[in-house]
Coordinates of C-alpha atoms in Angstrom, one line a residue:
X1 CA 37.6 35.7 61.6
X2 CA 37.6 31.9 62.9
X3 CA 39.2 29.8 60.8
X4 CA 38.3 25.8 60.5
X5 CA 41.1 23.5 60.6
X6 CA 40.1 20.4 58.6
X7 CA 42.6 17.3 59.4
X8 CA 43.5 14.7 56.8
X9 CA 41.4 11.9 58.8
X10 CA 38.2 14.5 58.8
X11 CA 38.7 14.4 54.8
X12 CA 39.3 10.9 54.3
X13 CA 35.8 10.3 56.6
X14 CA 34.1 12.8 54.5
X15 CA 35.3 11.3 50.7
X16 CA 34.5 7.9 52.5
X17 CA 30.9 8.9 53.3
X18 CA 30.9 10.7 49.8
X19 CA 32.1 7.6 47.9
X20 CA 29.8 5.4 50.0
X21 CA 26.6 7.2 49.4
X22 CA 27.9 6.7 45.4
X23 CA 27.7 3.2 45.8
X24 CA 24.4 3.1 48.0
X25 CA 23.1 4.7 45.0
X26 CA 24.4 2.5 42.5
X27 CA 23.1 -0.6 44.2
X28 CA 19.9 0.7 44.8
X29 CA 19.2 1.7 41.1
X30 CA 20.6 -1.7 40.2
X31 CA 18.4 -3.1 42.4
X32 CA 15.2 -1.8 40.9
X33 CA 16.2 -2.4 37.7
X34 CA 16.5 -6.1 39.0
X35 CA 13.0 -6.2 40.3
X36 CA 11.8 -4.6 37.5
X37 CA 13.0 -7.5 35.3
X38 CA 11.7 -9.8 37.1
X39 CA 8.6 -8.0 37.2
X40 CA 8.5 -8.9 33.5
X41 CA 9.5 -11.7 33.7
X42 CA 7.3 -13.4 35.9
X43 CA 4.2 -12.0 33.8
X44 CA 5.8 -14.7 31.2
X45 CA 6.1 -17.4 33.5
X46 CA 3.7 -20.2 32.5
X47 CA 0.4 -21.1 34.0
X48 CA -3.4 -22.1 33.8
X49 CA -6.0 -20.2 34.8
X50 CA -9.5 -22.0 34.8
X51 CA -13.5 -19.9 35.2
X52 CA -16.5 -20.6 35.2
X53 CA -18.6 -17.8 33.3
X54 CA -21.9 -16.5 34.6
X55 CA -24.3 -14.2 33.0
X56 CA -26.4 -12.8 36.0
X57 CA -27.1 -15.8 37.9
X58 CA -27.4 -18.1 34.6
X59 CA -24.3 -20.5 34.2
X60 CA -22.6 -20.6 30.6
X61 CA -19.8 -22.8 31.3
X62 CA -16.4 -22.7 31.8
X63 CA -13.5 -20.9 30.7
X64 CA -9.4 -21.7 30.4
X65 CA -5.8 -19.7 29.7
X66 CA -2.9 -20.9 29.6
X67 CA -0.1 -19.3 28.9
X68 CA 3.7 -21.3 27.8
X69 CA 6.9 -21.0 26.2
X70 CA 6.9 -21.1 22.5
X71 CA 10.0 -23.0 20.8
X72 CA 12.2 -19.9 20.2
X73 CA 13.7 -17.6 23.0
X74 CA 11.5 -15.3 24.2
X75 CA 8.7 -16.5 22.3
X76 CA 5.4 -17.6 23.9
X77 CA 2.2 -19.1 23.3
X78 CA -1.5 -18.1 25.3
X79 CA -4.1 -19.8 24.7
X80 CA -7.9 -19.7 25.5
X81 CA -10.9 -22.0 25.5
X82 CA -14.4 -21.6 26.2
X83 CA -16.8 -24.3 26.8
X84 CA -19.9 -23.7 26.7
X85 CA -22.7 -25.7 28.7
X86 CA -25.2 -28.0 27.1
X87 CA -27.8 -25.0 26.5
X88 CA -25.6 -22.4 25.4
X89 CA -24.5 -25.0 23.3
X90 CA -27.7 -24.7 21.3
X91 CA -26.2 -21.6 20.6
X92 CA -23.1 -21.0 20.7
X93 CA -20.2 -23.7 19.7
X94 CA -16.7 -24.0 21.6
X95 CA -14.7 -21.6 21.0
X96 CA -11.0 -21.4 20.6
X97 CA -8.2 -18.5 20.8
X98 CA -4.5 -18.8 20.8
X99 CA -1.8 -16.2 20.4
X100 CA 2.0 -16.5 19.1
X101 CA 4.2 -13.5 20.4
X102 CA 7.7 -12.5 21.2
X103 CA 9.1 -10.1 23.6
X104 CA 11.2 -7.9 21.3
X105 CA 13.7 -4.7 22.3
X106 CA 11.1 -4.9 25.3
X107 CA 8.1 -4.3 22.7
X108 CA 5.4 -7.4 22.9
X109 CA 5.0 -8.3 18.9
X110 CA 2.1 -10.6 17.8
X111 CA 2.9 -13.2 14.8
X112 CA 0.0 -15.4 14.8
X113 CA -3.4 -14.9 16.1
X114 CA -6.4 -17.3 15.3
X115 CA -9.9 -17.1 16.6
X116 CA -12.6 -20.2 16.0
X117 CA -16.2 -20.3 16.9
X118 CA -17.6 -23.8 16.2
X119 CA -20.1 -23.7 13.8
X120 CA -19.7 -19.7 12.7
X121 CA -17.0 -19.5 9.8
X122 CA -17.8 -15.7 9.5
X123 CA -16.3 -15.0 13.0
X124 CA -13.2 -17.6 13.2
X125 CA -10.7 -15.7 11.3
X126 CA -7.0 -15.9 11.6
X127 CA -4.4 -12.3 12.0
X128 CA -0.7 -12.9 10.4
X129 CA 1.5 -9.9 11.6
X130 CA 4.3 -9.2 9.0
X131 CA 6.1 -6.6 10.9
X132 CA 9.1 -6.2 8.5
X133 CA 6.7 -5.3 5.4
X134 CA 4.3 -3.1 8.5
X135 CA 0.9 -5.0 8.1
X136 CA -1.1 -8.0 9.0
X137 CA -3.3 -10.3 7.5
X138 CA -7.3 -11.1 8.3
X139 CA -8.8 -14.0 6.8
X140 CA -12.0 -15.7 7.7
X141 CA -13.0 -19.2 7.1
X142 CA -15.7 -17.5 4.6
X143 CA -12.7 -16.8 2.4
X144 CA -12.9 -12.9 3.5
X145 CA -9.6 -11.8 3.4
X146 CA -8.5 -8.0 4.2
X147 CA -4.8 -6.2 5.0
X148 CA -3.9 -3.4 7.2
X149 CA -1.3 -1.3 8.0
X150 CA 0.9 -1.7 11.3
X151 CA 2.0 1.5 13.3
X152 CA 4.3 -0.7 15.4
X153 CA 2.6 -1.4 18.6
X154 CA -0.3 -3.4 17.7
X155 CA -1.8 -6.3 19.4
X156 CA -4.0 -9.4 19.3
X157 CA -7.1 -10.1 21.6
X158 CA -5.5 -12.3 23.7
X159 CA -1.6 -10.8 23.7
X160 CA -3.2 -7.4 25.2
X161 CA -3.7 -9.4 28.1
X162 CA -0.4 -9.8 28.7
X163 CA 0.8 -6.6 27.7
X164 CA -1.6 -4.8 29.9
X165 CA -0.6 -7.3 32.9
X166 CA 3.4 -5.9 31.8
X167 CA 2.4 -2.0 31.7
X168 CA 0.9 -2.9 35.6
X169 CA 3.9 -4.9 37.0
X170 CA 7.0 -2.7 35.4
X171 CA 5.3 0.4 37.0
X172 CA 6.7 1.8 40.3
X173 CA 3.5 2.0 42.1
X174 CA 0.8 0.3 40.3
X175 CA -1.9 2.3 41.9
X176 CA -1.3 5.4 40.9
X177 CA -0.7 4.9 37.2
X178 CA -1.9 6.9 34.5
X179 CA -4.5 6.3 31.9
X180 CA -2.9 4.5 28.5
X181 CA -4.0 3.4 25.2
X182 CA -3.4 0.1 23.3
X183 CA -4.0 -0.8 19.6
X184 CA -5.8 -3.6 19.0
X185 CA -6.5 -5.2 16.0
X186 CA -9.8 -6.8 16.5
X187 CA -10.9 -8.7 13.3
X188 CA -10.6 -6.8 10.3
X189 CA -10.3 -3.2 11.9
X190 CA -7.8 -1.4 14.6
X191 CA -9.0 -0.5 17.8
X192 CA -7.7 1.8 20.8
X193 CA -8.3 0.4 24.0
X194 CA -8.2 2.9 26.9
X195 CA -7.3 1.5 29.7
X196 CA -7.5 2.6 33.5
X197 CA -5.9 0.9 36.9
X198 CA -7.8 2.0 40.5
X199 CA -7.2 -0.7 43.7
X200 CA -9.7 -3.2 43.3
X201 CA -9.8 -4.6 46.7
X202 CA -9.9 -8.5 47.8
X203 CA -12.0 -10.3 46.4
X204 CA -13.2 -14.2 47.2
X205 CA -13.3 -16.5 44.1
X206 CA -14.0 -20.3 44.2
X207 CA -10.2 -20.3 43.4
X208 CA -9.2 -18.4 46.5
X209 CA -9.1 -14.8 48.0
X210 CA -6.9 -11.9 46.1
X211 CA -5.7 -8.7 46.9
X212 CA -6.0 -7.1 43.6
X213 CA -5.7 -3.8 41.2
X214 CA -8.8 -3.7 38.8
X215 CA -8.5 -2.3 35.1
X216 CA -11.1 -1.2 33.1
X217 CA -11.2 0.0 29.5
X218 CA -12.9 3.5 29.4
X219 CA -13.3 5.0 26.5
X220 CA -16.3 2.0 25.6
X221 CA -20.1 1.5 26.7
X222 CA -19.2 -2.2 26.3
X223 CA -17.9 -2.1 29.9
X224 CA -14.8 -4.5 30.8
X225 CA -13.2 -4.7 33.7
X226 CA -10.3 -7.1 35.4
X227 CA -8.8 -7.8 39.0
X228 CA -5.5 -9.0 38.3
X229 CA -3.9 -10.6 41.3
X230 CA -1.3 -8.2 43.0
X231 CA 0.3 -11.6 44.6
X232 CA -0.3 -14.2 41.7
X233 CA 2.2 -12.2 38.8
X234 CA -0.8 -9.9 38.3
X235 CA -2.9 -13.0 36.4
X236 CA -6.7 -12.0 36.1
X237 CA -9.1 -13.8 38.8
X238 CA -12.1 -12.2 37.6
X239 CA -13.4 -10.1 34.7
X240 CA -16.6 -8.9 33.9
X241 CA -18.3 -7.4 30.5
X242 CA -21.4 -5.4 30.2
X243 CA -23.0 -3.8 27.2
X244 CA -24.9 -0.7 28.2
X245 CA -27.7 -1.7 30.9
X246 CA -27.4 -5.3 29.5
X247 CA -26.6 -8.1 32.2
X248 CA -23.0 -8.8 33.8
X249 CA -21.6 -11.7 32.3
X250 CA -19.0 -12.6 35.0
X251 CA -16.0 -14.8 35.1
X252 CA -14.6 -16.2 38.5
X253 CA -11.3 -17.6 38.6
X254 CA -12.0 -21.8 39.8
X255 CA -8.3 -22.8 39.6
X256 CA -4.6 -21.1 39.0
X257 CA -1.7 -23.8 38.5
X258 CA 1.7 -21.5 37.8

């Protein structure tokens, strides 16, 4: 029988390589939990984001996000304005959106939401989130006034945004993520959202040329779709909605300040 004579240098080599391969380990995880932080965090960072909005070939105007730090830690404000051109106008008034949230045990909580059409009191409502007592508040400028029950995870119209923007950037590899809901309250009624990431290709905009992952809700006939920017913190450079075989309405990103 051959017998292997291991030396004391062999040994220390061995638990060195042992002990180093530990370590390489250590740093690595710490090192992906590093990017993934700042993965977050730069879908937080502030910017503006301009459009302008087309409805086949028809201009409507011009659209604007911005997102920014609220006063407390953590806390943030997005906000979005449409304006319309002078015959939409006829129509349609401005139309403002802005959402309060925090970023809370890593969960995106909505406080205040509050949506105004000029001219329409029956559509600009407000949404209070009271997530100790586990509901939140509609009430229109018509005096309508409704409450209803939180599960825990729901969201505003604009603060899905940015939580779908944080599902893409914390995953490992955005392309191959799975299919995921969101609740959304959406006036005086919760929602799912269904929501779907495939590689969406580069694509030109009058505010530059972007690689990009598109998302599109599914589970909807009202189709709407994003490309959010795989090298611009995953910020949306265009979106589009259809309902049934109606007409695109299309928004192009013009400008992106971050």
């Amino acid at each position: 029988m051959k017998t292997t004579i291991r030396s004391p240098r062999h040994d220390r080599l061995s638990c060195l390589g042992s002990r180093r391969l530990r370590q390489g380990r250590v740093v690595l995880v710490a090192l992906l939990w590093s990017l993934a932080l700042a993965s977050q965090a730069a879908v937080t960072d502030g910017f503006t984001a301009k459009f302008d909005v087309h409805r086949g070939k028809l201009g409507l105007g011009t659209t604007e996000f911005s997102l920014a730090n609220d006063t407390s830690p953590n806390c943030y404000i997005y906000r979005g304005r449409a304006d319309p051109n002078a015959l939409v106008r006829l129509f349609l008034g401005d139309v403002r959106d802005e959402s309060r949230f925090c970023v809370e045990d890593d969960a995106l909580r909505p406080s205040h939401y509050s949506h105004r059409i000029q001219g329409d009191d029956k559509k600009s409502y407000t949404l209070d989130f009271d997530w100790a007592a586990g509901q939140v508040h509609y009430a229109n400028k018509q005096g309508t006034r409704q409450t209803l029950p939180l599960a825990g995870d729901e969201l505003d119209p604009l603060s899905i945004q940015i939580a779908a923007r944080r599902w893409v950037a914390e995953a490992p590899d955005p392309d191959t993520l799975a299919e995921t809901a969101f609740r959304l309250v959406d006036e005086d009624e919760i929602k799912t959202y269904r929501l779907r990431a495939t590689d969406g290709g580069t694509i030109s905009t009058p505010g530059g040329r972007y690689d990009t992952l598109r998302v599109d809700r599914v589970d909807d006939n009202k189709r709407l779709s994003f490309w959010l920017a795989r090298n611009a913190d995953w910020i949306p450079v265009r979106v589009e909605q259809q309902k049934g075989d109606g007409a695109i309405i299309q928004m192009n990103l013009t400008s992106l300040e971050r």
